[in-house]
Amino acid sequence: MNEIALAVQNVAVAYGEKPVVTDVNMEFPAHQITALIGASGSGKSTLLRSLNRMNDEIATVTGQINFHGVDINRPETNVYRVRQQIGMVFQQPTPFPMSIYENVIYGLRLRGEKDRTVLDQRVEASLKQAALWEEVKDRLQTSAQALSGGQQQRLCIARTLATQPEIILMDEPTSALDPISTNQIEATLAQLKEQFTIIIVTHNMQQASRISDWTAYFEQGKLVEFKPTDQLFMNPSEQRTADYLSGKFG
Amino acid sequence: MENWHTYLTGASKERQQERRGRWLTSLALLVIGALVVTILLFLIAKGVRLFTTGEGKLTEFFFSPTWAPGAGVFGAAPMIVTSLIVTVVAGLIGLPFALAVALAVTEILPPVAKKLLQPVIELLVGIPSVVYGLVGLTVIVPAVRQLVGGTGFGLVAAVGVLYLMIMPTMTSMAIEALQAVPKQQRQASAGLGATRWQTIHRVVLPAARGGILTAMIFGMARAFGEALAVQMVIGNAAIMPTSLQSSAATLTSVLTTGMGNTIMGTAANDALWALALVLLAMSLLFNLGMRLVTKKG
C-alpha cells in the first residue's frame, strides 16, 4: 500500500438523532482514485462531505479524520484552509455568475492572489488539466453560465484544480451529465491522479470499475468492504458486496 | 366502439369545458385591458387640459418654482423635486437596512429566525399607511423637532415615515431574491474554501443583484405614490425645499389636499390632473426600470 492521504478513524455521522454513517475506518491511498459505492442512503455521500467539513451545521460528525497527522474533525480546525487542501466537486455543475476566467480563479481570489501572470498561468493550466482549454480559450471573459452542462462541470473541476488542493472529493460528478461528457470527465480523472488524490462517490458501478484504483462498498451506513477495485469486483470477500455487484440488492 | 369518428372528434364535455374556460379568461383579460386603457386615456385627456386651454404653460409647469393656483401660476417643480427627493432618500437609506436583515435571515441566522420574522414582516407590509402617518405624527415629527429644530414637519419626517413604510416590502423582496440563489452555489463556494462573508459578497449578492434592485425600485415606487402618510407629516407647503428641515409638499400630498377644494373644469382643478399625469408617467418609469433590471439580472 502506498502513502496515505487521509485516514478516517471511527467516524460516525448523524442527522439530529438519526445515525447515517456508523463506525467507519479507512485509509485513502495518495495519488489514487478511490470510489465509494453503495445504494442510495448507504451513507457514502454523507461520509464524503464529512471529509472536508462540508457537513458542519448540517450533521454531527464524530471520530477522527487525519490529514498530515492532524485530526481535522475538531472544533479548532480552520475549515477554510482544510477546504483549500481538500476541495470538492458537486453533483450539479455550479458555475458562479461571472466570467469563465473569474470562475477558475475564484479560489485564488479568495486568498488574495492578485498577480496577473500567476492568475493567467493558473487559468490556462487548470483548464488544460480539466480538458476544457481548447473549447473556451477564445472566450475566457464570457459568462460561464452560457457553457453546456458538461463544460460547466469541467469548469467546476478546473476551478477546484486551480486552488491546487491535495485531495479532490467528487460527489457523483457525472450523474447530471450525458454519456459523452461523462467520458470526457472520466478521461480527465485518469490524468489527474498523478497530481491529486481523488475520492469519488458514484452510483454507477461501471464507472467505479473503469476509473478507480480502490473501491469501498457501503451498506446502511457501514463500510462493508474496501479493496483494490479489480479485487473487489472480481472477487468480493463479503456476500453482501457480491449481491450488490450482481444486482440482487440496491 | 361503434363510431370512432364521433367518439374522437365529436362534441364532448372536455372540449366544451375548454372552450368555456378560454372564453372566460379572455373576457377577464379584455376587461382589465380596457380598464387600463380607459384610465390612461382619461388621465391624459384630463391632464393635458391645463395646457390646451392655455391656462398653464409646459415650461412653467415643469420649471417654475411657484405653485399658486389661485393666482393662475402653476409651477409643479417644487412637488416634482420633493417627491423625487423623499423617494430616493428613503430608498437609499432603506436598501442597506433591508439587505442587512435579508442577509441575516437567509445566510446567517438559523431557519427558525425566518419563521419568526416572516409573519412580522408580512404584518408590517399590511399595516395601512394612515397608521404609519400616525406614528410619524406622534413619534417622528416630535423627534425631528427635538433633534434638528423647527416645527418637525417637513422632508426629514416624510423620509422617516416612508423609510419605515417601505422597509418591510423591500426586506421581504430582498429575502426572496437571495433565496432564489441556488444553495449549491453557496456550497460550491464553501467547497473552495470561502468564508461565509466571501460567499455572500462574491457569489450570492452578484447572483441576486437583479432581484435586489427590483426590491429597491419597488419600494421607491411605493414611496413615490404614497399620499396619506406623507401628507400627515410633510407640512404641506408647496414651495421648493431649501433644506431637509423645510416644509414641503409632494405630488401626491398636493393632490389629496387640493382635490376636494377645487371645482371641476377650473384651471386649478386641471392643474391637479396634470400632477396626476406626472405621477402616472413616473410609475410607468419605475415599472420600466424594474423590467430592465430583472432582464439584466
XYZ file of C-alpha atoms in Angstrom, chain A residues 2-249:
248
model
C 1.260 3.453 -0.839
C 1.359 6.612 1.137
C -1.860 7.553 2.961
C -3.518 10.846 2.010
C -6.354 10.761 4.508
C -7.138 8.394 7.357
C -10.589 8.025 8.842
C -10.977 6.518 12.305
C -14.234 5.546 13.995
C -16.161 8.129 12.044
C -19.906 8.317 12.593
C -22.331 10.858 11.205
C -25.830 11.608 12.420
C -28.534 13.995 11.274
C -30.024 15.008 14.587
C -30.802 11.724 16.321
C -30.657 9.671 13.151
C -27.340 7.908 12.525
C -26.406 7.798 8.828
C -22.837 6.590 8.964
C -21.536 4.340 11.720
C -18.016 3.470 12.743
C -16.103 3.838 9.503
C -12.383 3.141 9.479
C -10.436 3.514 6.267
C -7.274 4.924 4.781
C -7.328 6.664 1.425
C -4.148 5.998 -0.551
C -2.414 9.031 -2.080
C -2.396 9.594 -5.844
C -5.063 7.008 -6.381
C -8.718 7.190 -7.253
C -10.920 5.715 -4.561
C -14.548 5.100 -5.425
C -17.272 4.974 -2.789
C -20.197 2.865 -3.992
C -23.447 1.691 -2.463
C -27.181 2.104 -2.735
C -28.971 5.401 -2.099
C -28.980 6.112 1.604
C -25.912 3.973 2.280
C -24.126 6.978 3.712
C -21.375 7.281 1.110
C -22.123 10.882 0.149
C -22.546 11.847 3.775
C -19.150 10.377 4.598
C -17.570 12.156 1.629
C -18.992 15.509 2.702
C -17.615 14.991 6.193
C -14.083 14.623 4.877
C -13.679 18.363 4.244
C -16.150 19.510 6.868
C -18.959 20.320 4.457
C -21.336 18.742 6.971
C -20.703 21.449 9.545
C -24.049 22.862 10.710
C -25.861 20.060 8.856
C -24.867 16.914 10.704
C -22.882 15.779 13.716
C -19.624 14.099 12.759
C -17.684 12.199 15.424
C -14.403 10.341 15.176
C -11.082 11.323 13.702
C -10.173 12.432 10.206
C -6.401 12.594 9.980
C -4.745 14.746 7.358
C -0.958 15.078 7.601
C -1.176 13.761 11.133
C -3.698 16.373 12.207
C -7.237 15.474 13.210
C -9.237 17.952 11.136
C -12.541 16.925 12.672
C -12.067 19.186 15.668
C -13.727 22.491 16.542
C -10.465 24.452 16.458
C -9.718 23.422 12.872
C -9.616 26.223 10.308
C -12.196 24.705 7.957
C -11.448 27.222 5.202
C -7.843 26.049 4.992
C -8.981 22.434 5.158
C -11.240 23.014 2.145
C -8.428 24.693 0.254
C -6.422 21.499 0.685
C -9.354 19.119 0.292
C -11.505 20.522 -2.499
C -14.928 19.370 -3.547
C -16.800 18.977 -6.837
C -20.546 18.528 -6.585
C -23.202 16.631 -8.480
C -24.765 19.669 -10.124
C -22.465 21.918 -12.131
C -22.398 25.234 -10.267
C -20.769 27.944 -12.351
C -20.807 31.256 -10.481
C -22.434 34.258 -12.147
C -19.193 35.606 -13.583
C -16.830 35.003 -16.483
C -15.104 31.694 -17.178
C -11.801 33.277 -16.181
C -13.139 34.603 -12.888
C -14.734 31.259 -12.118
C -11.426 29.442 -12.426
C -9.508 31.876 -10.229
C -12.286 32.152 -7.650
C -10.363 30.175 -5.033
C -7.186 32.156 -5.683
C -9.026 35.461 -5.380
C -10.311 34.302 -2.007
C -6.722 34.031 -0.856
C -5.908 37.469 -2.212
C -3.789 36.383 -5.181
C -3.524 39.454 -7.454
C -0.510 38.776 -9.677
C -1.865 38.719 -13.251
C 0.820 36.381 -14.550
C 0.160 33.855 -11.794
C -3.574 34.037 -12.414
C -3.247 33.742 -16.194
C -0.941 30.757 -15.872
C -3.179 29.027 -13.375
C -6.250 29.539 -15.558
C -4.570 28.005 -18.569
C -3.035 25.117 -16.624
C -6.245 24.257 -14.778
C -8.437 24.430 -17.861
C -5.957 22.233 -19.735
C -5.951 19.693 -16.913
C -9.741 19.667 -16.948
C -9.686 19.204 -20.749
C -11.653 22.384 -21.321
C -8.964 24.779 -22.540
C -9.365 24.171 -26.267
C -13.106 24.776 -26.088
C -13.036 28.022 -24.137
C -9.629 29.646 -24.664
C -11.074 32.271 -27.024
C -13.926 33.284 -24.755
C -12.484 33.318 -21.255
C -14.169 36.623 -20.475
C -17.663 35.452 -21.422
C -20.218 34.227 -18.901
C -19.616 30.745 -17.543
C -23.331 30.124 -17.357
C -23.568 30.015 -21.143
C -21.499 26.805 -21.263
C -23.083 23.386 -21.758
C -23.673 21.143 -18.749
C -20.600 19.013 -19.406
C -18.420 22.059 -19.960
C -19.768 23.631 -16.778
C -18.826 20.548 -14.789
C -15.315 20.505 -16.257
C -15.108 24.188 -15.375
C -16.029 23.318 -11.792
C -13.278 20.707 -11.787
C -10.826 23.283 -13.193
C -11.936 25.703 -10.502
C -11.059 23.160 -7.836
C -7.753 22.267 -9.520
C -6.780 25.950 -9.640
C -6.623 26.085 -5.858
C -4.095 23.200 -6.031
C -5.571 21.008 -3.319
C -4.000 17.705 -2.331
C -7.255 15.821 -2.309
C -10.319 16.278 -4.518
C -13.660 14.960 -3.314
C -16.239 14.332 -6.009
C -19.885 13.732 -5.234
C -21.374 11.948 -8.256
C -19.770 14.449 -10.621
C -21.189 12.910 -13.784
C -24.677 11.863 -12.732
C -26.233 15.014 -14.197
C -24.348 14.664 -17.498
C -24.770 12.887 -20.804
C -22.548 9.894 -21.741
C -20.164 11.931 -23.899
C -19.496 14.489 -21.215
C -19.157 11.636 -18.722
C -16.470 10.029 -20.867
C -14.579 13.284 -21.103
C -14.611 13.716 -17.349
C -13.563 10.135 -16.709
C -10.641 10.584 -19.095
C -9.711 13.759 -17.231
C -9.730 11.986 -13.884
C -7.258 9.369 -15.055
C -4.801 12.159 -15.858
C -5.360 13.972 -12.605
C -4.399 11.248 -10.187
C -0.729 11.784 -10.884
C -1.020 15.076 -9.104
C -4.033 14.680 -6.838
C -5.704 12.140 -4.619
C -9.258 11.626 -5.769
C -12.168 10.286 -3.753
C -15.314 9.890 -5.797
C -18.852 8.870 -4.888
C -20.659 7.222 -7.748
C -23.966 5.477 -8.312
C -22.552 3.902 -11.398
C -20.732 0.625 -10.742
C -19.271 0.520 -14.240
C -17.836 3.951 -13.653
C -16.242 2.793 -10.416
C -14.702 -0.219 -12.117
C -13.490 1.854 -15.086
C -11.794 4.686 -13.288
C -10.933 3.775 -9.714
C -7.939 2.032 -8.189
C -9.694 1.326 -4.917
C -13.347 0.767 -4.206
C -15.249 0.899 -0.944
C -18.710 -0.623 -0.705
C -21.150 0.906 1.785
C -24.398 -0.511 3.037
C -26.730 1.125 5.546
C -24.120 3.499 6.851
C -21.430 0.874 7.281
C -18.283 0.200 5.327
C -18.666 -3.390 4.146
C -15.580 -3.864 2.065
C -12.642 -1.765 0.914
C -10.197 -3.253 -1.567
C -8.320 -2.615 -4.789
C -11.030 -2.192 -7.415
C -10.209 -5.257 -9.536
C -10.207 -7.499 -6.474
C -13.465 -6.121 -5.155
C -15.232 -6.562 -8.460
C -13.712 -9.932 -9.381
C -13.529 -11.499 -6.016
C -15.527 -9.810 -3.244
C -14.973 -11.393 0.143
C -18.348 -10.336 1.542
C -21.578 -11.910 0.334
C -23.337 -8.535 0.634
C -20.853 -6.941 -1.757
C -21.294 -9.773 -4.226
C -25.083 -9.412 -4.049
C -24.904 -5.681 -4.672
C -22.498 -6.055 -7.570
C -24.640 -8.698 -9.206
C -27.760 -6.580 -8.805
C -29.516 -8.730 -6.219
C -29.752 -5.715 -3.964
